[in-house]
């Protein structure tokens, strides 16, 4: 019987399992878009037709985040904002903040920002290195409008005690403004991507895979 001795050798950086870390540049971009969504709340709120859920510009920031940051970075940007709001910072339109806003009629719309931004980013990412304006517009409508409404309307109905039909009818007042915001987000995002190719989610992803920041 032979005994084979195996000497332990130091593990080099190349041999050590790599851990996926968030690049500093991505942390900065996520922070900037969380701040952008907060800043878009400064003009305040508008309530129409007696609806307790206000109209704000902040969904424009959610659409822009999805179109420029892509799936997971946009979701993180929204998550950062919502955590700060839950902590009590008055970052929502009208100076609202605290855990109470997540128990109110607009709670579903706020939570819907996260999957809404993610879906917007996912659709834009599927457009490759040069997503067209119409693709970005479709992404903003699907994520920034469709998903947000799907999350928001049932919660509003539950909190207010109204029927889904009545709540959906009240929410229809949001549609004209949200359509305008979607068009604006698509135009701004595509213009930004033409000037700065790294603002295209697919391009940024390729650069990260290649080892860039």
Coordinates of N, CA and C in Angstrom, one line a residue:
X1 N 0.8 -1.2 0.0 CA 0.0 0.0 0.0 C 0.9 1.2 0.0
X2 N 0.6 2.2 -0.9 CA 1.4 3.4 -1.0 C 0.6 4.5 -0.4
X3 N 1.3 5.4 0.3 CA 0.7 6.6 0.8 C 1.2 7.8 0.0
X4 N 0.2 8.5 -0.5 CA 0.6 9.7 -1.4 C 0.3 10.9 -0.6
X5 N 1.3 11.7 -0.4 CA 1.2 13.0 0.3 C 0.9 14.1 -0.6
X6 N -0.1 14.8 -0.3 CA -0.6 16.0 -1.1 C -0.3 17.3 -0.4
X7 N 0.6 18.1 -0.9 CA 1.0 19.3 -0.2 C 0.0 20.4 -0.6
X8 N -0.5 21.1 0.5 CA -1.4 22.2 0.2 C -0.6 23.4 -0.3
X9 N -1.1 23.9 -1.4 CA -0.4 25.1 -2.0 C -1.3 26.3 -1.8
X10 N -0.7 27.5 -1.7 CA -1.5 28.7 -1.6 C -2.4 28.9 -2.8
X11 N -3.6 29.3 -2.5 CA -4.6 29.5 -3.6 C -4.4 30.9 -4.1
X12 N -4.2 31.0 -5.4 CA -4.0 32.3 -6.0 C -5.3 33.0 -6.2
X13 N -5.3 34.3 -6.6 CA -6.5 35.1 -6.8 C -7.3 34.5 -8.0
X14 N -6.5 33.9 -9.0 CA -7.2 33.4 -10.2 C -7.9 32.1 -9.8
X15 N -7.3 31.3 -8.9 CA -7.9 30.0 -8.5 C -9.1 30.2 -7.5
X16 N -9.1 31.3 -6.8 CA -10.1 31.5 -5.7 C -11.4 31.8 -6.4
X17 N -12.5 31.2 -5.9 CA -13.9 31.4 -6.5 C -14.2 32.8 -6.5
X18 N -14.7 33.3 -7.6 CA -15.1 34.7 -7.8 C -16.4 35.0 -7.2
X19 N -16.5 36.1 -6.5 CA -17.8 36.5 -5.9 C -18.3 37.7 -6.7
X20 N -19.5 37.7 -7.0 CA -20.1 38.8 -7.8 C -20.3 39.9 -6.9
X21 N -19.6 41.0 -7.2 CA -19.7 42.2 -6.4 C -20.3 43.3 -7.2
X22 N -21.0 44.2 -6.6 CA -21.6 45.4 -7.3 C -20.5 46.4 -7.6
X23 N -20.2 46.7 -8.8 CA -19.2 47.7 -9.2 C -19.5 49.1 -8.6
X24 N -18.5 49.9 -8.3 CA -18.8 51.2 -7.7 C -19.6 52.1 -8.7
X25 N -19.3 51.9 -10.0 CA -20.1 52.7 -11.0 C -21.6 52.3 -10.9
X26 N -21.9 51.1 -10.7 CA -23.3 50.7 -10.6 C -24.0 51.2 -9.3
X27 N -23.2 51.2 -8.2 CA -23.7 51.8 -7.0 C -24.1 53.2 -7.2
X28 N -23.2 54.0 -7.9 CA -23.4 55.4 -8.2 C -24.7 55.6 -9.0
X29 N -24.8 54.7 -10.1 CA -26.0 54.9 -11.0 C -27.3 54.6 -10.2
X30 N -27.3 53.5 -9.4 CA -28.5 53.2 -8.6 C -28.8 54.3 -7.7
X31 N -27.8 54.9 -7.0 CA -28.1 56.0 -6.1 C -28.7 57.2 -6.9
X32 N -28.1 57.5 -8.0 CA -28.6 58.7 -8.8 C -30.0 58.5 -9.2
X33 N -30.4 57.3 -9.7 CA -31.8 57.1 -10.1 C -32.8 57.1 -8.9
X34 N -32.3 56.6 -7.8 CA -33.2 56.6 -6.6 C -33.4 58.1 -6.2
X35 N -32.3 58.9 -6.3 CA -32.5 60.4 -6.0 C -33.3 61.0 -7.1
X36 N -33.2 60.6 -8.3 CA -34.0 61.2 -9.4 C -35.5 61.0 -9.1
X37 N -35.9 59.8 -8.8 CA -37.3 59.5 -8.5 C -37.8 60.3 -7.3
X38 N -36.9 60.5 -6.3 CA -37.3 61.3 -5.2 C -37.5 62.8 -5.6
X39 N -36.6 63.3 -6.4 CA -36.6 64.7 -6.9 C -37.9 65.0 -7.7
X40 N -38.3 64.0 -8.5 CA -39.5 64.1 -9.3 C -40.8 64.2 -8.4
X41 N -40.6 64.0 -7.1 CA -41.8 64.2 -6.2 C -41.9 65.6 -5.7
X42 N -40.9 66.4 -6.0 CA -40.9 67.8 -5.4 C -42.0 68.7 -6.0
X43 N -42.4 68.5 -7.3 CA -43.6 69.3 -7.7 C -44.9 69.1 -6.9
X44 N -44.9 68.0 -6.2 CA -46.1 67.8 -5.4 C -47.1 66.8 -6.0
X45 N -48.3 66.8 -5.5 CA -49.3 65.8 -6.0 C -50.5 66.5 -6.5
X46 N -51.3 65.7 -7.3 CA -52.6 66.2 -7.8 C -53.6 65.1 -7.7
X47 N -54.7 65.4 -7.0 CA -55.8 64.5 -6.8 C -56.9 64.9 -7.7
X48 N -57.4 64.0 -8.5 CA -58.5 64.3 -9.5 C -59.7 63.4 -9.2
X49 N -60.9 63.9 -9.5 CA -62.1 63.2 -9.4 C -62.3 62.5 -8.0
X50 N -61.8 63.1 -7.0 CA -61.9 62.5 -5.6 C -61.1 61.3 -5.4
X51 N -60.2 60.9 -6.2 CA -59.4 59.8 -6.0 C -58.4 60.1 -4.9
X52 N -58.2 59.1 -3.9 CA -57.3 59.3 -2.8 C -55.9 59.1 -3.2
X53 N -55.6 58.4 -4.3 CA -54.3 58.2 -4.8 C -53.9 59.3 -5.7
X54 N -52.8 60.0 -5.4 CA -52.5 61.2 -6.2 C -51.7 60.9 -7.5
X55 N -51.8 61.9 -8.4 CA -51.0 61.8 -9.6 C -49.6 62.5 -9.3
X56 N -48.5 61.9 -9.6 CA -47.2 62.4 -9.4 C -46.3 62.2 -10.6
X57 N -45.2 62.9 -10.6 CA -44.2 62.7 -11.7 C -43.2 61.5 -11.4
X58 N -43.4 60.9 -10.2 CA -42.4 59.9 -9.9 C -42.4 58.7 -10.7
X59 N -43.5 58.3 -11.3 CA -43.5 57.2 -12.2 C -42.6 57.4 -13.4
X60 N -42.4 58.7 -13.8 CA -41.5 59.0 -14.9 C -40.1 58.5 -14.5
X61 N -39.7 58.8 -13.3 CA -38.4 58.3 -12.8 C -38.3 56.8 -12.8
X62 N -39.4 56.1 -12.5 CA -39.4 54.7 -12.5 C -39.2 54.1 -13.9
X63 N -39.9 54.7 -14.9 CA -39.7 54.3 -16.3 C -38.3 54.6 -16.8
X64 N -37.7 55.8 -16.5 CA -36.4 56.1 -16.9 C -35.4 55.1 -16.3
X65 N -35.6 54.8 -15.0 CA -34.7 53.9 -14.4 C -34.7 52.5 -15.1
X66 N -35.8 52.0 -15.4 CA -35.9 50.7 -16.1 C -35.3 50.8 -17.5
X67 N -35.6 51.9 -18.2 CA -35.1 52.0 -19.6 C -33.6 52.1 -19.7
X68 N -32.9 52.8 -18.7 CA -31.5 53.0 -18.7 C -30.7 52.1 -17.9
X69 N -31.2 51.7 -16.7 CA -30.4 50.8 -15.8 C -30.6 49.3 -16.1
X70 N -31.7 48.9 -16.8 CA -32.0 47.5 -17.0 C -32.7 46.9 -15.8
X71 N -32.8 45.6 -15.8 CA -33.7 44.9 -14.9 C -33.3 45.0 -13.5
X72 N -32.2 44.5 -13.1 CA -31.9 44.4 -11.6 C -31.4 45.7 -11.0
X73 N -30.7 46.5 -11.8 CA -30.2 47.8 -11.3 C -31.4 48.8 -11.0
X74 N -32.4 48.8 -12.0 CA -33.5 49.6 -11.8 C -34.4 49.2 -10.6
X75 N -34.5 47.8 -10.4 CA -35.2 47.3 -9.2 C -34.5 47.7 -7.9
X76 N -33.2 47.7 -7.9 CA -32.4 48.1 -6.8 C -32.6 49.6 -6.5
X77 N -32.6 50.4 -7.5 CA -32.8 51.9 -7.3 C -34.2 52.1 -6.7
X78 N -35.2 51.5 -7.2 CA -36.5 51.6 -6.6 C -36.6 51.1 -5.1
X79 N -35.9 50.0 -4.9 CA -35.9 49.4 -3.6 C -35.2 50.3 -2.6
X80 N -34.1 50.9 -3.0 CA -33.4 51.9 -2.2 C -34.3 53.0 -1.7
X81 N -35.1 53.6 -2.7 CA -36.0 54.6 -2.4 C -37.1 54.2 -1.5
X82 N -37.7 53.0 -1.7 CA -38.7 52.6 -0.8 C -38.3 52.3 0.6
X83 N -37.0 51.8 0.7 CA -36.5 51.5 2.0 C -36.3 52.8 2.8
X84 N -35.8 53.9 2.1 CA -35.6 55.2 2.7 C -37.0 55.8 3.1
X85 N -38.0 55.6 2.3 CA -39.3 56.1 2.6 C -39.8 55.3 3.8
X86 N -39.7 54.0 3.9 CA -40.1 53.2 5.0 C -39.4 53.7 6.3
X87 N -38.2 54.1 6.1 CA -37.4 54.6 7.3 C -37.9 55.9 7.8
X88 N -38.8 56.6 7.0 CA -39.4 57.8 7.5 C -39.0 59.1 6.7
X89 N -38.1 58.9 5.7 CA -37.7 60.1 4.9 C -38.9 60.5 4.0
X90 N -39.2 61.8 4.0 CA -40.3 62.3 3.2 C -39.9 62.4 1.7
X91 N -39.7 61.3 1.0 CA -39.2 61.3 -0.4 C -40.3 61.1 -1.4
X92 N -41.5 60.8 -0.9 CA -42.6 60.7 -1.9 C -43.2 62.1 -2.2
X93 N -43.9 62.2 -3.3 CA -44.6 63.4 -3.6 C -45.5 63.9 -2.5
X94 N -45.4 65.2 -2.2 CA -46.2 65.7 -1.1 C -45.6 65.6 0.2
X95 N -44.3 65.2 0.2 CA -43.5 65.1 1.4 C -43.9 63.9 2.3
X96 N -44.4 62.9 1.7 CA -44.9 61.7 2.4 C -43.7 60.7 2.7
X97 N -43.8 60.1 3.8 CA -42.8 59.1 4.2 C -43.3 58.3 5.4
X98 N -42.5 57.2 5.7 CA -42.9 56.4 6.9 C -43.6 55.2 6.5
X99 N -43.7 54.3 7.4 CA -44.4 53.0 7.2 C -45.9 53.2 6.8
X100 N -46.5 54.2 7.3 CA -47.9 54.5 7.1 C -48.3 54.5 5.6
X101 N -47.4 55.0 4.8 CA -47.7 55.1 3.3 C -47.9 53.7 2.7
X102 N -47.3 52.7 3.4 CA -47.4 51.3 2.8 C -48.7 50.6 3.4
X103 N -49.5 51.3 4.1 CA -50.7 50.8 4.6 C -51.9 51.6 4.0
X104 N -51.6 52.6 3.2 CA -52.6 53.4 2.6 C -53.1 53.0 1.2
X105 N -54.0 53.8 0.6 CA -54.5 53.4 -0.7 C -53.5 53.3 -1.8
X106 N -52.4 54.1 -1.7 CA -51.4 54.1 -2.8 C -50.3 53.0 -2.6
X107 N -50.4 52.2 -1.5 CA -49.4 51.2 -1.2 C -49.1 50.3 -2.4
X108 N -50.1 49.8 -3.1 CA -49.9 48.9 -4.2 C -49.2 49.5 -5.3
X109 N -49.5 50.8 -5.6 CA -48.8 51.5 -6.7 C -47.3 51.7 -6.3
X110 N -47.0 52.0 -5.1 CA -45.6 52.2 -4.7 C -44.9 50.8 -4.8
X111 N -45.4 49.8 -4.3 CA -44.8 48.5 -4.4 C -44.6 48.0 -5.8
X112 N -45.6 48.4 -6.6 CA -45.6 48.1 -8.1 C -44.5 48.7 -8.8
X113 N -43.9 49.8 -8.3 CA -42.8 50.5 -9.0 C -41.7 49.5 -9.2
X114 N -41.4 48.6 -8.2 CA -40.3 47.7 -8.3 C -40.4 46.7 -9.4
X115 N -41.5 45.9 -9.5 CA -41.6 45.0 -10.6 C -41.8 45.8 -11.9
X116 N -42.4 46.9 -11.8 CA -42.6 47.8 -13.0 C -41.3 48.2 -13.6
X117 N -40.4 48.7 -12.8 CA -39.1 49.1 -13.3 C -38.3 47.9 -13.9
X118 N -38.4 46.8 -13.2 CA -37.7 45.6 -13.6 C -38.2 45.1 -15.0
X119 N -39.5 45.0 -15.2 CA -40.1 44.6 -16.4 C -39.7 45.6 -17.6
X120 N -39.7 46.9 -17.3 CA -39.3 47.9 -18.3 C -37.9 47.6 -18.7
X121 N -37.0 47.4 -17.7 CA -35.6 47.1 -18.0 C -35.4 45.8 -18.8
X122 N -36.2 44.8 -18.4 CA -36.1 43.5 -19.1 C -36.4 43.6 -20.6
X123 N -37.5 44.3 -20.9 CA -37.9 44.5 -22.3 C -36.9 45.2 -23.0
X124 N -36.3 46.3 -22.4 CA -35.3 47.1 -23.1 C -34.1 46.3 -23.4
X125 N -33.7 45.5 -22.4 CA -32.5 44.6 -22.6 C -32.6 43.7 -23.7
X126 N -33.9 43.2 -24.0 CA -34.1 42.3 -25.1 C -33.9 43.0 -26.4
X127 N -33.8 44.3 -26.4 CA -33.6 45.1 -27.6 C -32.2 45.1 -28.1
X128 N -31.3 44.5 -27.3 CA -29.9 44.5 -27.7 C -29.1 45.8 -27.5
X129 N -28.1 46.1 -28.4 CA -27.3 47.2 -28.3 C -27.9 48.5 -28.7
X130 N -29.0 48.4 -29.5 CA -29.6 49.6 -30.0 C -31.2 49.5 -29.9
X131 N -31.7 49.5 -28.7 CA -33.2 49.4 -28.6 C -33.9 50.6 -29.2
X132 N -34.9 50.4 -30.0 CA -35.5 51.5 -30.7 C -36.4 52.3 -29.7
X133 N -36.8 53.5 -30.1 CA -37.7 54.3 -29.3 C -39.0 53.6 -29.0
X134 N -39.6 52.9 -30.1 CA -40.8 52.2 -29.9 C -40.7 51.1 -28.9
X135 N -39.6 50.4 -28.9 CA -39.4 49.3 -27.9 C -39.4 49.9 -26.5
X136 N -38.7 51.0 -26.4 CA -38.6 51.6 -25.0 C -40.0 52.1 -24.6
X137 N -40.7 52.6 -25.5 CA -42.1 53.1 -25.2 C -42.9 51.9 -24.8
X138 N -42.9 50.8 -25.5 CA -43.6 49.6 -25.2 C -43.2 49.1 -23.8
X139 N -41.9 49.2 -23.5 CA -41.4 48.7 -22.2 C -42.0 49.6 -21.1
X140 N -42.0 50.9 -21.3 CA -42.5 51.9 -20.3 C -44.0 51.7 -20.0
X141 N -44.7 51.4 -21.1 CA -46.1 51.2 -21.0 C -46.4 49.9 -20.2
X142 N -45.7 48.8 -20.6 CA -45.9 47.5 -20.0 C -45.5 47.5 -18.5
X143 N -44.3 48.1 -18.2 CA -43.8 48.1 -16.8 C -44.3 49.2 -16.0
X144 N -44.0 50.5 -16.5 CA -44.4 51.7 -15.8 C -45.8 52.0 -15.6
X145 N -46.6 51.4 -16.5 CA -48.1 51.6 -16.5 C -48.8 50.3 -16.1
X146 N -48.7 49.3 -17.0 CA -49.4 48.1 -16.8 C -49.2 47.4 -15.5
X147 N -47.9 47.1 -15.2 CA -47.6 46.4 -13.9 C -48.0 47.2 -12.7
X148 N -47.7 48.5 -12.8 CA -48.0 49.4 -11.6 C -49.5 49.4 -11.4
X149 N -50.3 49.5 -12.4 CA -51.8 49.5 -12.2 C -52.2 48.1 -11.7
X150 N -51.6 47.0 -12.2 CA -52.0 45.7 -11.8 C -51.8 45.5 -10.3
X151 N -50.7 46.1 -9.8 CA -50.4 46.0 -8.4 C -51.2 47.0 -7.6
X152 N -51.4 48.2 -8.1 CA -52.0 49.3 -7.4 C -53.5 49.2 -7.2
X153 N -54.2 48.9 -8.3 CA -55.7 48.9 -8.2 C -56.3 47.9 -7.2
X154 N -55.9 46.7 -7.2 CA -56.5 45.8 -6.2 C -56.2 46.2 -4.8
X155 N -55.0 46.7 -4.5 CA -54.7 47.1 -3.1 C -55.6 48.4 -2.8
X156 N -55.7 49.3 -3.7 CA -56.5 50.5 -3.4 C -58.0 50.1 -3.2
X157 N -58.5 49.1 -4.0 CA -59.8 48.6 -3.7 C -60.0 48.0 -2.4
X158 N -59.0 47.2 -2.0 CA -59.0 46.6 -0.7 C -59.0 47.6 0.5
X159 N -58.2 48.6 0.4 CA -58.0 49.6 1.4 C -59.2 50.5 1.5
X160 N -59.7 50.9 0.4 CA -60.8 51.9 0.4 C -62.2 51.2 0.5
X161 N -62.3 49.9 0.2 CA -63.6 49.2 0.2 C -64.4 49.4 -1.0
X162 N -63.8 50.0 -2.0 CA -64.5 50.1 -3.3 C -64.4 48.9 -4.1
X163 N -65.3 48.7 -5.1 CA -65.2 47.6 -6.0 C -64.0 47.8 -6.9
X164 N -63.5 46.7 -7.5 CA -62.4 46.7 -8.5 C -62.8 47.6 -9.7
X165 N -64.0 47.5 -10.1 CA -64.5 48.2 -11.3 C -64.5 49.7 -11.0
X166 N -65.0 50.1 -9.8 CA -65.0 51.6 -9.5 C -63.6 52.1 -9.3
X167 N -62.7 51.3 -8.7 CA -61.3 51.7 -8.5 C -60.6 51.8 -9.8
X168 N -60.9 50.9 -10.7 CA -60.2 51.0 -12.0 C -60.7 52.2 -12.8
X169 N -62.0 52.5 -12.6 CA -62.5 53.7 -13.3 C -61.9 55.0 -12.8
X170 N -61.7 55.0 -11.4 CA -61.0 56.2 -10.9 C -59.5 56.3 -11.4
X171 N -58.9 55.1 -11.5 CA -57.5 55.1 -11.9 C -57.3 55.5 -13.4
X172 N -58.4 55.4 -14.2 CA -58.4 55.8 -15.6 C -57.9 57.2 -15.7
X173 N -58.1 58.0 -14.7 CA -57.7 59.4 -14.7 C -56.2 59.6 -14.8
X174 N -55.5 58.5 -14.4 CA -54.0 58.5 -14.5 C -53.5 58.3 -15.9
X175 N -54.3 57.7 -16.7 CA -53.9 57.2 -18.0 C -53.3 58.3 -18.9
X176 N -54.0 59.4 -19.2 CA -53.4 60.4 -20.1 C -52.1 60.9 -19.6
X177 N -51.9 61.2 -18.4 CA -50.6 61.6 -17.8 C -49.6 60.6 -17.9
X178 N -50.0 59.3 -17.7 CA -49.0 58.2 -17.7 C -48.5 57.9 -19.2
X179 N -49.4 58.1 -20.1 CA -49.1 57.9 -21.5 C -48.1 59.0 -21.9
X180 N -48.3 60.2 -21.5 CA -47.3 61.3 -21.8 C -46.0 61.0 -21.1
X181 N -46.0 60.6 -19.9 CA -44.7 60.2 -19.2 C -44.0 59.1 -19.9
X182 N -44.7 58.1 -20.4 CA -44.1 57.0 -21.1 C -43.4 57.5 -22.4
X183 N -44.1 58.4 -23.1 CA -43.5 58.9 -24.4 C -42.3 59.7 -24.0
X184 N -42.4 60.6 -23.0 CA -41.2 61.4 -22.6 C -40.1 60.5 -22.1
X185 N -40.4 59.5 -21.3 CA -39.3 58.6 -20.9 C -38.6 57.9 -22.0
X186 N -39.4 57.5 -23.0 CA -38.8 56.8 -24.2 C -37.9 57.7 -25.0
X187 N -38.3 58.9 -25.2 CA -37.5 59.9 -26.0 C -36.3 60.2 -25.2
X188 N -36.4 60.5 -23.9 CA -35.2 60.9 -23.1 C -34.2 59.8 -23.0
X189 N -34.8 58.6 -22.8 CA -33.9 57.4 -22.6 C -33.1 57.1 -23.9
X190 N -33.8 57.1 -25.0 CA -33.2 56.8 -26.3 C -32.2 57.9 -26.7
X191 N -32.5 59.1 -26.4 CA -31.5 60.2 -26.7 C -30.3 60.1 -25.8
X192 N -30.5 59.7 -24.5 CA -29.3 59.5 -23.6 C -28.5 58.3 -24.1
X193 N -29.1 57.3 -24.6 CA -28.4 56.1 -25.0 C -27.6 56.4 -26.3
X194 N -28.1 57.2 -27.2 CA -27.4 57.6 -28.4 C -26.1 58.4 -28.0
X195 N -26.2 59.2 -27.0 CA -25.1 60.1 -26.6 C -24.1 59.3 -25.7
X196 N -24.6 58.4 -24.9 CA -23.8 57.6 -24.0 C -24.2 56.1 -24.1
X197 N -23.5 55.4 -25.0 CA -23.8 54.0 -25.2 C -23.9 53.1 -24.0
X198 N -23.2 53.4 -22.9 CA -23.2 52.6 -21.7 C -24.6 52.8 -21.0
X199 N -25.4 53.7 -21.5 CA -26.8 53.8 -20.9 C -27.7 52.8 -21.5
X200 N -27.2 52.0 -22.5 CA -28.0 50.9 -23.0 C -27.7 49.7 -22.1
X201 N -28.8 49.2 -21.5 CA -28.5 48.1 -20.5 C -27.7 46.9 -21.1
X202 N -28.0 46.5 -22.4 CA -27.3 45.4 -23.0 C -25.8 45.7 -23.1
X203 N -25.5 46.9 -23.5 CA -24.1 47.3 -23.7 C -23.4 47.3 -22.4
X204 N -24.0 47.8 -21.4 CA -23.4 47.9 -20.0 C -23.2 46.5 -19.5
X205 N -24.1 45.6 -19.8 CA -24.0 44.2 -19.3 C -22.8 43.5 -20.0
X206 N -22.6 43.8 -21.3 CA -21.5 43.2 -22.1 C -20.2 43.7 -21.5
X207 N -20.2 45.0 -21.2 CA -18.9 45.6 -20.7 C -18.6 45.0 -19.3
X208 N -19.5 44.7 -18.5 CA -19.3 44.1 -17.2 C -18.7 42.7 -17.4
X209 N -19.3 42.0 -18.3 CA -18.8 40.6 -18.6 C -17.4 40.6 -19.1
X210 N -17.0 41.7 -19.8 CA -15.7 41.8 -20.3 C -14.7 42.3 -19.3
X211 N -15.2 42.7 -18.1 CA -14.3 43.1 -17.0 C -14.2 44.6 -16.9
X212 N -15.1 45.4 -17.6 CA -15.1 46.8 -17.5 C -15.9 47.3 -16.3
X213 N -15.9 48.6 -16.1 CA -16.8 49.1 -15.0 C -17.6 50.2 -15.6

